[in-house]
């Protein structure tokens, strides 16, 4: 984990209130696992005291670049949207534990399920799976057509489906509605699932396909390094500590290890 001033190489809008930022820095040499995140200092740190945790969407160690995708949800991310190419940005990272890319072997199939701003970390995962000869089926969930992003990017790796709550594109409803349709048509076969999104989506996903997979939590964080215990969730194993720190022990967990609530 490093803390350094990095250079913004790109910061562009790709969907409604959603931006893609490319960041160049030496910390990228330590980025390997899909699902990790960076903690970004906003401004000089006086107006916005807490850093903003943003998932890493793509890693390019050859060019020392990472791509992050974020949505404007408050003053901090609104500030980020106004950062220009060439500006410096204070980055702490990479942080957290990501997906186990060795959990599948060549010719096996991964089901990737992302909801909203939970979609970005699955892109690097899909890329690494593809490089290892692992097939991917991807299901992306959004509220409406104007929020959809990266559909074409995921299609380069395998079958990709989109659901929108209002039905403006893809399947009307939720990611689990797509899964149920594919199950009914007997053409959804996968070895393990990998997901990221809001807790209601994760709960519905586990109820639909079981616990043989990974979930990435989106808990609100403060320090990002496990010191403040602001982002804990419950573990199912009562023999050990009852809680786990999402920023340090996660954000990616086996679905069977934690209580999703």
mmCIF file of C-alpha atoms in Angstrom:
data_model
loop_
_atom_site.group_PDB
_atom_site.id
_atom_site.type_symbol
_atom_site.label_atom_id
_atom_site.label_comp_id
_atom_site.label_asym_id
_atom_site.label_seq_id
_atom_site.Cartn_x
_atom_site.Cartn_y
_atom_site.Cartn_z
ATOM 1 C CA UNK A 1 0.000 0.000 0.000
ATOM 2 C CA UNK A 2 1.333 3.407 -1.001
ATOM 3 C CA UNK A 3 0.253 7.019 -0.500
ATOM 4 C CA UNK A 4 1.344 9.328 -3.282
ATOM 5 C CA UNK A 5 0.444 12.231 -5.517
ATOM 6 C CA UNK A 6 -0.584 10.781 -8.874
ATOM 7 C CA UNK A 7 -1.419 12.301 -12.250
ATOM 8 C CA UNK A 8 -4.905 12.252 -13.749
ATOM 9 C CA UNK A 9 -4.593 11.150 -17.385
ATOM 10 C CA UNK A 10 -8.338 11.192 -18.175
ATOM 11 C CA UNK A 11 -11.595 12.122 -16.459
ATOM 12 C CA UNK A 12 -14.647 11.793 -18.702
ATOM 13 C CA UNK A 13 -18.373 11.214 -18.275
ATOM 14 C CA UNK A 14 -19.539 7.809 -19.580
ATOM 15 C CA UNK A 15 -23.176 7.686 -18.341
ATOM 16 C CA UNK A 16 -25.618 9.665 -16.227
ATOM 17 C CA UNK A 17 -23.654 11.047 -13.247
ATOM 18 C CA UNK A 18 -20.958 8.430 -13.945
ATOM 19 C CA UNK A 19 -17.316 9.187 -14.755
ATOM 20 C CA UNK A 20 -14.218 7.266 -15.785
ATOM 21 C CA UNK A 21 -10.865 8.440 -14.478
ATOM 22 C CA UNK A 22 -7.426 7.138 -15.454
ATOM 23 C CA UNK A 23 -4.700 7.654 -12.866
ATOM 24 C CA UNK A 24 -0.947 7.268 -13.347
ATOM 25 C CA UNK A 25 1.250 6.434 -10.352
ATOM 26 C CA UNK A 26 3.898 4.113 -8.939
ATOM 27 C CA UNK A 27 1.327 2.437 -6.670
ATOM 28 C CA UNK A 28 -0.021 0.651 -9.753
ATOM 29 C CA UNK A 29 2.959 -1.744 -9.562
ATOM 30 C CA UNK A 30 1.320 -3.222 -6.452
ATOM 31 C CA UNK A 31 -2.136 -3.586 -8.058
ATOM 32 C CA UNK A 32 -2.778 -7.181 -9.032
ATOM 33 C CA UNK A 33 -6.046 -8.445 -7.600
ATOM 34 C CA UNK A 34 -9.402 -7.469 -9.152
ATOM 35 C CA UNK A 35 -11.738 -6.048 -6.518
ATOM 36 C CA UNK A 36 -9.235 -3.904 -4.625
ATOM 37 C CA UNK A 37 -9.815 -0.165 -4.240
ATOM 38 C CA UNK A 38 -8.071 3.176 -3.762
ATOM 39 C CA UNK A 39 -8.815 5.860 -1.173
ATOM 40 C CA UNK A 40 -8.809 9.330 -2.712
ATOM 41 C CA UNK A 41 -8.170 12.567 -0.861
ATOM 42 C CA UNK A 42 -10.634 15.283 -1.876
ATOM 43 C CA UNK A 43 -9.131 18.752 -2.241
ATOM 44 C CA UNK A 44 -6.689 19.745 0.487
ATOM 45 C CA UNK A 45 -8.370 17.475 3.017
ATOM 46 C CA UNK A 46 -9.817 20.268 5.143
ATOM 47 C CA UNK A 47 -13.260 20.694 3.602
ATOM 48 C CA UNK A 48 -13.690 16.950 2.935
ATOM 49 C CA UNK A 49 -11.900 15.208 5.797
ATOM 50 C CA UNK A 50 -12.578 11.603 4.793
ATOM 51 C CA UNK A 51 -11.091 10.090 1.669
ATOM 52 C CA UNK A 52 -13.404 8.515 -0.921
ATOM 53 C CA UNK A 53 -13.014 4.763 -1.527
ATOM 54 C CA UNK A 54 -13.355 3.893 -5.230
ATOM 55 C CA UNK A 55 -13.012 0.427 -6.768
ATOM 56 C CA UNK A 56 -10.308 -0.198 -9.346
ATOM 57 C CA UNK A 57 -11.874 -1.059 -12.691
ATOM 58 C CA UNK A 58 -8.792 -1.787 -14.786
ATOM 59 C CA UNK A 59 -5.073 -2.244 -14.159
ATOM 60 C CA UNK A 60 -2.315 -1.472 -16.663
ATOM 61 C CA UNK A 61 0.983 -2.108 -14.876
ATOM 62 C CA UNK A 62 2.949 -1.618 -18.084
ATOM 63 C CA UNK A 63 1.849 2.015 -18.262
ATOM 64 C CA UNK A 64 1.464 2.492 -14.467
ATOM 65 C CA UNK A 65 -2.222 3.267 -15.021
ATOM 66 C CA UNK A 66 -5.411 2.315 -13.217
ATOM 67 C CA UNK A 67 -8.937 3.151 -14.287
ATOM 68 C CA UNK A 68 -11.633 3.931 -11.758
ATOM 69 C CA UNK A 69 -15.329 4.522 -12.410
ATOM 70 C CA UNK A 70 -17.357 6.559 -9.952
ATOM 71 C CA UNK A 71 -20.783 8.122 -9.649
ATOM 72 C CA UNK A 72 -21.607 11.599 -8.355
ATOM 73 C CA UNK A 73 -23.451 11.024 -5.077
ATOM 74 C CA UNK A 74 -22.317 14.005 -2.999
ATOM 75 C CA UNK A 75 -19.971 16.961 -2.773
ATOM 76 C CA UNK A 76 -16.833 14.805 -2.716
ATOM 77 C CA UNK A 77 -17.532 12.967 -5.956
ATOM 78 C CA UNK A 78 -18.825 16.211 -7.492
ATOM 79 C CA UNK A 79 -15.394 17.674 -6.761
ATOM 80 C CA UNK A 80 -13.769 14.657 -8.443
ATOM 81 C CA UNK A 81 -15.842 15.168 -11.592
ATOM 82 C CA UNK A 82 -14.249 18.602 -12.039
ATOM 83 C CA UNK A 83 -10.652 17.370 -11.858
ATOM 84 C CA UNK A 84 -8.867 18.034 -15.132
ATOM 85 C CA UNK A 85 -6.381 15.987 -17.127
ATOM 86 C CA UNK A 86 -2.886 16.731 -15.858
ATOM 87 C CA UNK A 87 -4.020 17.576 -12.312
ATOM 88 C CA UNK A 88 -2.499 15.736 -9.371
ATOM 89 C CA UNK A 89 -4.590 13.604 -7.025
ATOM 90 C CA UNK A 90 -3.605 12.138 -3.642
ATOM 91 C CA UNK A 91 -4.057 8.354 -3.752
ATOM 92 C CA UNK A 92 -3.799 5.722 -1.026
ATOM 93 C CA UNK A 93 -3.752 2.212 -2.413
ATOM 94 C CA UNK A 94 -4.172 -0.475 -3.434
ATOM 95 C CA UNK A 95 -6.359 -1.425 -0.480
ATOM 96 C CA UNK A 96 -8.452 -4.415 0.550
ATOM 97 C CA UNK A 97 -8.692 -8.015 -0.601
ATOM 98 C CA UNK A 98 -10.092 -8.789 -4.026
ATOM 99 C CA UNK A 99 -11.461 -11.779 -5.924
ATOM 100 C CA UNK A 100 -9.590 -15.071 -6.062
ATOM 101 C CA UNK A 101 -8.766 -15.394 -9.762
ATOM 102 C CA UNK A 102 -7.321 -18.856 -9.084
ATOM 103 C CA UNK A 103 -10.666 -20.178 -7.817
ATOM 104 C CA UNK A 104 -11.473 -21.385 -11.357
ATOM 105 C CA UNK A 105 -9.380 -23.180 -13.947
ATOM 106 C CA UNK A 106 -9.209 -23.061 -17.736
ATOM 107 C CA UNK A 107 -12.465 -23.898 -19.543
ATOM 108 C CA UNK A 108 -14.579 -23.355 -16.416
ATOM 109 C CA UNK A 109 -17.263 -20.636 -16.433
ATOM 110 C CA UNK A 110 -17.673 -17.642 -14.129
ATOM 111 C CA UNK A 111 -20.963 -15.817 -13.654
ATOM 112 C CA UNK A 112 -20.277 -12.114 -13.086
ATOM 113 C CA UNK A 113 -23.124 -10.104 -11.545
ATOM 114 C CA UNK A 114 -22.847 -6.348 -11.036
ATOM 115 C CA UNK A 115 -25.326 -3.718 -9.969
ATOM 116 C CA UNK A 116 -24.823 -0.013 -10.721
ATOM 117 C CA UNK A 117 -21.508 1.266 -9.447
ATOM 118 C CA UNK A 118 -20.747 -2.323 -8.422
ATOM 119 C CA UNK A 119 -20.039 -3.091 -12.087
ATOM 120 C CA UNK A 120 -16.509 -1.564 -12.390
ATOM 121 C CA UNK A 121 -14.415 -4.048 -10.331
ATOM 122 C CA UNK A 122 -15.840 -6.931 -12.372
ATOM 123 C CA UNK A 123 -14.212 -5.593 -15.533
ATOM 124 C CA UNK A 124 -10.635 -6.298 -14.432
ATOM 125 C CA UNK A 125 -11.848 -9.673 -13.167
ATOM 126 C CA UNK A 126 -13.382 -10.494 -16.560
ATOM 127 C CA UNK A 127 -10.172 -9.432 -18.275
ATOM 128 C CA UNK A 128 -7.980 -11.644 -16.082
ATOM 129 C CA UNK A 129 -10.347 -14.602 -16.398
ATOM 130 C CA UNK A 130 -10.286 -14.182 -20.169
ATOM 131 C CA UNK A 131 -6.483 -14.191 -20.158
ATOM 132 C CA UNK A 132 -6.540 -17.488 -18.222
ATOM 133 C CA UNK A 133 -9.003 -19.170 -20.587
ATOM 134 C CA UNK A 134 -11.968 -18.972 -18.222
ATOM 135 C CA UNK A 135 -15.354 -18.271 -19.788
ATOM 136 C CA UNK A 136 -17.549 -15.477 -18.443
ATOM 137 C CA UNK A 137 -21.275 -14.806 -18.430
ATOM 138 C CA UNK A 138 -21.990 -11.267 -17.271
ATOM 139 C CA UNK A 139 -25.208 -9.739 -15.965
ATOM 140 C CA UNK A 140 -25.307 -5.987 -15.366
ATOM 141 C CA UNK A 141 -28.112 -4.221 -13.521
ATOM 142 C CA UNK A 142 -29.032 -0.530 -13.702
ATOM 143 C CA UNK A 143 -32.024 1.686 -12.959
ATOM 144 C CA UNK A 144 -32.470 2.980 -16.511
ATOM 145 C CA UNK A 145 -30.900 3.157 -19.981
ATOM 146 C CA UNK A 146 -29.069 6.429 -19.318
ATOM 147 C CA UNK A 147 -27.149 4.822 -16.444
ATOM 148 C CA UNK A 148 -25.850 1.846 -18.459
ATOM 149 C CA UNK A 149 -22.116 1.651 -19.079
ATOM 150 C CA UNK A 150 -19.493 -0.941 -20.154
ATOM 151 C CA UNK A 151 -21.997 -3.300 -21.789
ATOM 152 C CA UNK A 152 -19.927 -3.443 -24.970
ATOM 153 C CA UNK A 153 -16.689 -3.831 -23.007
ATOM 154 C CA UNK A 154 -17.973 -6.940 -21.222
ATOM 155 C CA UNK A 155 -19.341 -8.371 -24.470
ATOM 156 C CA UNK A 156 -15.751 -8.650 -25.717
ATOM 157 C CA UNK A 157 -15.179 -11.335 -23.073
ATOM 158 C CA UNK A 158 -18.405 -13.332 -23.335
ATOM 159 C CA UNK A 159 -22.196 -13.426 -23.074
ATOM 160 C CA UNK A 160 -23.494 -10.218 -21.501
ATOM 161 C CA UNK A 161 -27.008 -9.322 -20.370
ATOM 162 C CA UNK A 162 -28.446 -6.064 -19.039
ATOM 163 C CA UNK A 163 -31.431 -5.439 -16.802
ATOM 164 C CA UNK A 164 -33.018 -2.085 -16.001
ATOM 165 C CA UNK A 165 -35.585 -1.405 -13.326
ATOM 166 C CA UNK A 166 -37.731 0.676 -15.689
ATOM 167 C CA UNK A 167 -37.295 -1.669 -18.670
ATOM 168 C CA UNK A 168 -35.820 1.044 -20.888
ATOM 169 C CA UNK A 169 -33.158 -1.401 -22.115
ATOM 170 C CA UNK A 170 -32.587 -5.118 -21.679
ATOM 171 C CA UNK A 171 -34.703 -7.149 -19.269
ATOM 172 C CA UNK A 172 -37.211 -5.192 -17.194
ATOM 173 C CA UNK A 173 -36.471 -5.782 -13.526
ATOM 174 C CA UNK A 174 -33.370 -6.887 -11.681
ATOM 175 C CA UNK A 175 -30.298 -9.040 -12.291
ATOM 176 C CA UNK A 176 -32.048 -11.950 -10.589
ATOM 177 C CA UNK A 177 -34.859 -11.723 -13.144
ATOM 178 C CA UNK A 178 -32.278 -12.291 -15.883
ATOM 179 C CA UNK A 179 -30.849 -15.237 -13.947
ATOM 180 C CA UNK A 180 -34.283 -16.818 -13.450
ATOM 181 C CA UNK A 181 -35.062 -16.477 -17.160
ATOM 182 C CA UNK A 182 -31.753 -18.082 -18.128
ATOM 183 C CA UNK A 183 -32.325 -20.869 -15.605
ATOM 184 C CA UNK A 184 -35.794 -21.494 -16.997
ATOM 185 C CA UNK A 185 -34.413 -21.719 -20.515
ATOM 186 C CA UNK A 186 -31.768 -24.191 -19.265
ATOM 187 C CA UNK A 187 -28.878 -22.242 -20.726
ATOM 188 C CA UNK A 188 -27.299 -20.869 -17.552
ATOM 189 C CA UNK A 189 -24.435 -23.129 -16.570
ATOM 190 C CA UNK A 190 -21.571 -21.794 -14.471
ATOM 191 C CA UNK A 191 -19.074 -23.039 -11.908
ATOM 192 C CA UNK A 192 -18.983 -20.096 -9.503
ATOM 193 C CA UNK A 193 -20.327 -16.558 -9.292
ATOM 194 C CA UNK A 194 -18.580 -13.246 -8.570
ATOM 195 C CA UNK A 195 -20.679 -10.215 -7.639
ATOM 196 C CA UNK A 196 -20.613 -6.609 -6.512
ATOM 197 C CA UNK A 197 -23.503 -4.262 -5.859
ATOM 198 C CA UNK A 198 -26.005 -2.985 -3.290
ATOM 199 C CA UNK A 199 -26.837 -5.256 -0.382
ATOM 200 C CA UNK A 200 -30.404 -5.922 -1.568
ATOM 201 C CA UNK A 201 -29.030 -7.218 -4.865
ATOM 202 C CA UNK A 202 -26.500 -9.430 -3.084
ATOM 203 C CA UNK A 203 -29.155 -10.882 -0.780
ATOM 204 C CA UNK A 204 -31.453 -11.620 -3.729
ATOM 205 C CA UNK A 205 -28.551 -13.170 -5.640
ATOM 206 C CA UNK A 206 -27.625 -15.519 -2.781
ATOM 207 C CA UNK A 207 -31.286 -16.507 -2.386
ATOM 208 C CA UNK A 208 -31.454 -17.287 -6.116
ATOM 209 C CA UNK A 209 -28.194 -19.139 -6.786
ATOM 210 C CA UNK A 210 -26.891 -20.090 -3.337
ATOM 211 C CA UNK A 211 -23.643 -19.361 -1.516
ATOM 212 C CA UNK A 212 -21.059 -20.895 -3.877
ATOM 213 C CA UNK A 213 -19.588 -17.597 -4.949
ATOM 214 C CA UNK A 214 -18.033 -14.301 -3.995
ATOM 215 C CA UNK A 215 -19.657 -11.020 -2.964
ATOM 216 C CA UNK A 216 -18.043 -7.594 -2.780
ATOM 217 C CA UNK A 217 -19.596 -5.258 -0.221
ATOM 218 C CA UNK A 218 -20.129 -1.517 -0.624
ATOM 219 C CA UNK A 219 -20.136 -0.537 3.066
ATOM 220 C CA UNK A 220 -19.426 3.090 3.943
ATOM 221 C CA UNK A 221 -15.773 3.459 4.955
ATOM 222 C CA UNK A 222 -13.676 5.945 6.881
ATOM 223 C CA UNK A 223 -9.966 5.105 7.262
ATOM 224 C CA UNK A 224 -9.786 2.395 4.590
ATOM 225 C CA UNK A 225 -7.062 0.449 6.431
ATOM 226 C CA UNK A 226 -9.026 -1.378 9.140
ATOM 227 C CA UNK A 227 -8.156 0.901 12.050
ATOM 228 C CA UNK A 228 -11.487 2.594 12.813
ATOM 229 C CA UNK A 229 -13.963 -0.323 12.564
ATOM 230 C CA UNK A 230 -16.515 1.902 10.810
ATOM 231 C CA UNK A 231 -17.286 -0.584 8.025
ATOM 232 C CA UNK A 232 -17.721 -3.904 9.811
ATOM 233 C CA UNK A 233 -20.101 -6.698 8.859
ATOM 234 C CA UNK A 234 -21.050 -9.885 10.698
ATOM 235 C CA UNK A 235 -19.292 -13.188 10.124
ATOM 236 C CA UNK A 236 -21.123 -16.498 10.200
ATOM 237 C CA UNK A 237 -18.361 -18.266 12.130
ATOM 238 C CA UNK A 238 -19.172 -17.467 15.737
ATOM 239 C CA UNK A 239 -16.060 -19.304 16.982
ATOM 240 C CA UNK A 240 -13.945 -16.380 15.816
ATOM 241 C CA UNK A 241 -14.457 -12.620 16.103
ATOM 242 C CA UNK A 242 -18.079 -11.831 15.310
ATOM 243 C CA UNK A 243 -17.239 -9.006 12.916
ATOM 244 C CA UNK A 244 -14.960 -8.449 9.951
ATOM 245 C CA UNK A 245 -13.592 -5.152 8.613
ATOM 246 C CA UNK A 246 -14.804 -4.679 5.040
ATOM 247 C CA UNK A 247 -12.016 -2.273 4.033
ATOM 248 C CA UNK A 248 -9.227 -4.532 5.318
ATOM 249 C CA UNK A 249 -10.516 -8.126 5.382
ATOM 250 C CA UNK A 250 -12.724 -7.507 2.330
ATOM 251 C CA UNK A 251 -14.393 -5.952 0.442
ATOM 252 C CA UNK A 252 -14.596 -9.339 -1.329
ATOM 253 C CA UNK A 253 -15.807 -12.341 0.677
ATOM 254 C CA UNK A 254 -17.042 -15.835 0.093
ATOM 255 C CA UNK A 255 -20.821 -15.544 0.293
ATOM 256 C CA UNK A 256 -20.822 -18.422 2.781
ATOM 257 C CA UNK A 257 -18.570 -16.546 5.239
ATOM 258 C CA UNK A 258 -20.602 -13.442 6.056
ATOM 259 C CA UNK A 259 -24.080 -12.305 7.017
ATOM 260 C CA UNK A 260 -25.497 -10.069 4.299
ATOM 261 C CA UNK A 261 -27.955 -7.662 5.925
#
